[in-house]
Tab-separated table of C-alpha atoms in Angstrom:
chain	number	residue	atom	x	y	z
A	10	MET	CA	102.268	104.969	33.424
A	11	ALA	CA	105.781	105.244	34.823
A	12	ALA	CA	107.110	107.062	31.733
A	13	ALA	CA	104.439	109.736	32.101
A	14	ALA	CA	105.278	110.111	35.789
A	15	ALA	CA	108.952	110.432	34.907
A	16	ALA	CA	108.233	113.154	32.355
A	17	ALA	CA	105.982	115.002	34.809
A	18	ALA	CA	108.616	114.710	37.545
A	19	LEU	CA	111.070	116.600	35.381
A	20	GLY	CA	108.839	119.656	35.786
A	21	ALA	CA	110.464	122.965	34.928
A	22	GLU	CA	113.839	121.343	34.211
A	23	TYR	CA	112.188	119.699	31.235
A	24	GLY	CA	111.458	122.963	29.370
A	25	GLY	CA	113.226	123.350	26.044
A	26	ARG	CA	114.284	119.720	25.700
A	27	THR	CA	113.774	117.921	22.445
A	28	SER	CA	113.513	114.514	24.114
A	29	VAL	CA	113.499	112.851	27.507
A	30	ARG	CA	115.614	109.821	28.387
A	31	VAL	CA	114.091	107.529	31.033
A	32	VAL	CA	116.274	104.671	32.295
A	33	VAL	CA	114.578	101.650	33.896
A	34	ILE	CA	116.653	99.825	36.528
A	35	GLY	CA	116.101	97.141	39.163
A	36	ASP	CA	116.961	93.584	40.078
A	37	GLN	CA	116.786	90.842	37.472
A	38	GLY	CA	113.260	89.570	36.903
A	39	THR	CA	111.453	92.546	38.441
A	40	GLY	CA	109.477	93.312	35.278
A	41	LYS	CA	111.554	96.080	33.695
A	42	SER	CA	111.133	94.886	30.101
A	43	SER	CA	107.444	94.036	30.572
A	44	LEU	CA	106.819	97.520	31.981
A	45	ILE	CA	108.459	99.119	28.947
A	46	VAL	CA	106.549	96.964	26.444
A	47	ALA	CA	103.282	97.713	28.255
A	48	ALA	CA	104.004	101.462	28.178
A	49	ALA	CA	104.895	101.413	24.484
A	50	THR	CA	102.118	99.139	23.206
A	51	ASP	CA	99.286	99.300	25.770
A	52	SER	CA	99.429	95.510	25.980
A	53	PHE	CA	101.118	93.040	28.289
A	54	PRO	CA	103.828	90.890	26.684
A	55	GLU	CA	103.657	87.126	27.134
A	56	SER	CA	107.427	86.688	26.943
A	57	PRO	CA	109.427	89.904	26.557
A	58	PRO	CA	113.121	89.743	25.673
A	59	ARG	CA	115.568	89.883	28.575
A	60	VAL	CA	116.705	93.399	27.646
A	61	LEU	CA	114.950	95.606	25.107
A	62	PRO	CA	116.663	97.991	22.715
A	63	PRO	CA	115.974	101.688	23.401
A	64	THR	CA	112.230	102.235	23.005
A	65	ARG	CA	111.016	105.597	21.775
A	66	LEU	CA	107.485	106.602	22.628
A	67	PRO	CA	105.842	108.744	19.934
A	68	ALA	CA	105.895	112.525	20.385
A	69	ASP	CA	102.092	112.637	20.418
A	70	TYR	CA	101.974	110.181	23.337
A	71	PHE	CA	101.985	113.126	25.763
A	72	PRO	CA	100.341	116.571	25.577
A	73	ASP	CA	103.652	118.458	25.395
A	74	ARG	CA	104.647	116.369	22.334
A	75	VAL	CA	108.201	115.749	23.516
A	76	PRO	CA	109.301	112.210	22.653
A	77	ILE	CA	110.464	109.934	25.423
A	78	THR	CA	113.117	107.265	24.957
A	79	ILE	CA	112.965	104.465	27.507
A	80	ILE	CA	116.195	102.592	28.159
A	81	ASP	CA	115.994	99.027	29.482
A	82	THR	CA	118.966	97.808	31.510
A	83	SER	CA	120.534	94.561	32.602
A	84	SER	CA	121.382	94.177	36.267
A	85	SER	CA	123.966	91.459	35.661
A	86	PRO	CA	127.458	92.212	37.012
A	87	GLU	CA	129.081	92.008	33.560
A	88	ASN	CA	126.878	94.919	32.398
A	89	ARG	CA	127.590	97.141	35.411
A	90	GLY	CA	129.629	99.685	33.453
A	91	LYS	CA	126.860	100.125	30.909
A	92	LEU	CA	124.255	100.459	33.686
A	93	ILE	CA	126.311	103.183	35.368
A	94	GLY	CA	126.655	105.081	32.089
A	95	GLN	CA	122.924	104.846	31.405
A	96	CYS	CA	122.068	106.145	34.883
A	97	GLN	CA	124.453	109.070	34.514
A	98	ALA	CA	122.918	109.997	31.125
A	99	ALA	CA	119.303	109.733	32.352
A	100	ASP	CA	116.785	112.548	32.645
A	101	ALA	CA	114.762	110.346	35.018
A	102	ILE	CA	115.091	106.858	36.478
A	103	VAL	CA	112.359	104.285	37.022
A	104	LEU	CA	113.439	101.883	39.777
A	105	THR	CA	111.480	98.618	39.759
A	106	TYR	CA	110.789	95.909	42.287
A	107	ALA	CA	108.653	92.771	41.983
A	108	CYS	CA	105.560	92.714	44.215
A	109	ASP	CA	105.761	88.911	44.315
A	110	ARG	CA	109.363	88.994	45.627
A	111	PRO	CA	109.638	91.118	48.802
A	112	ALA	CA	113.444	90.846	48.770
A	113	THR	CA	113.502	93.059	45.658
A	114	LEU	CA	111.713	95.796	47.615
A	115	ASP	CA	114.288	95.490	50.405
A	116	ARG	CA	117.097	95.854	47.856
A	117	LEU	CA	115.817	99.299	46.889
A	118	THR	CA	117.083	100.642	50.215
A	119	THR	CA	120.028	98.291	50.701
A	120	TYR	CA	121.485	98.450	47.186
A	121	TRP	CA	119.789	100.544	44.482
A	122	LEU	CA	119.187	103.868	46.234
A	123	PRO	CA	122.646	103.881	47.885
A	124	GLU	CA	124.160	103.037	44.484
A	125	LEU	CA	122.375	105.987	42.847
A	126	ARG	CA	123.642	108.252	45.646
A	127	ARG	CA	127.177	106.894	45.199
A	128	LEU	CA	126.955	107.684	41.471
A	129	GLU	CA	125.716	111.190	42.381
A	130	VAL	CA	122.687	110.794	40.136
A	131	GLN	CA	120.687	114.028	40.416
A	132	VAL	CA	117.500	113.178	38.494
A	133	PRO	CA	113.996	112.199	39.612
A	134	VAL	CA	113.691	108.550	40.683
A	135	ILE	CA	110.274	106.909	40.419
A	136	VAL	CA	109.775	103.613	42.280
A	137	VAL	CA	107.422	101.179	40.517
A	138	GLY	CA	106.084	97.896	41.884
A	139	CYS	CA	105.642	95.375	39.065
A	140	LYS	CA	104.004	91.946	38.982
A	141	LEU	CA	101.209	92.965	41.350
A	142	ASP	CA	99.077	90.231	39.767
A	143	LEU	CA	101.576	87.642	41.068
A	144	ARG	CA	101.822	89.001	44.617
A	145	GLY	CA	99.873	86.100	46.165
A	146	SER	CA	101.670	83.446	44.103
A	147	ILE	CA	104.211	81.150	45.712
A	148	ARG	CA	107.617	81.373	44.038
């Protein structure tokens, strides 16, 4: 799962921490909240909320027993300040795109990655394609 990849990506920097903060970002409707619910519950949500509260995975979820808190974000312009703050406080970032909407993949290189560079975010970034089951659907 993306949270496990984020924790593994922290590698040696992770040693001694009491928790890991993973922030999930991406365009609206790319599956951020569904990804978090699936990671936390091992089930796919029928209709997840638009933005989840911070979700803490149990310490025994991973072999090193360090709890992971996953932060869902809104990509709406009115929440930009909060998104920036969350990215700057992250230990790792999961950047999502929707497999059924190719434009969201393009925006990784035209908007999201340049924005993370502009913010001088110096943490691992894991790119995750969501909604693979919808890839052949017409939207």
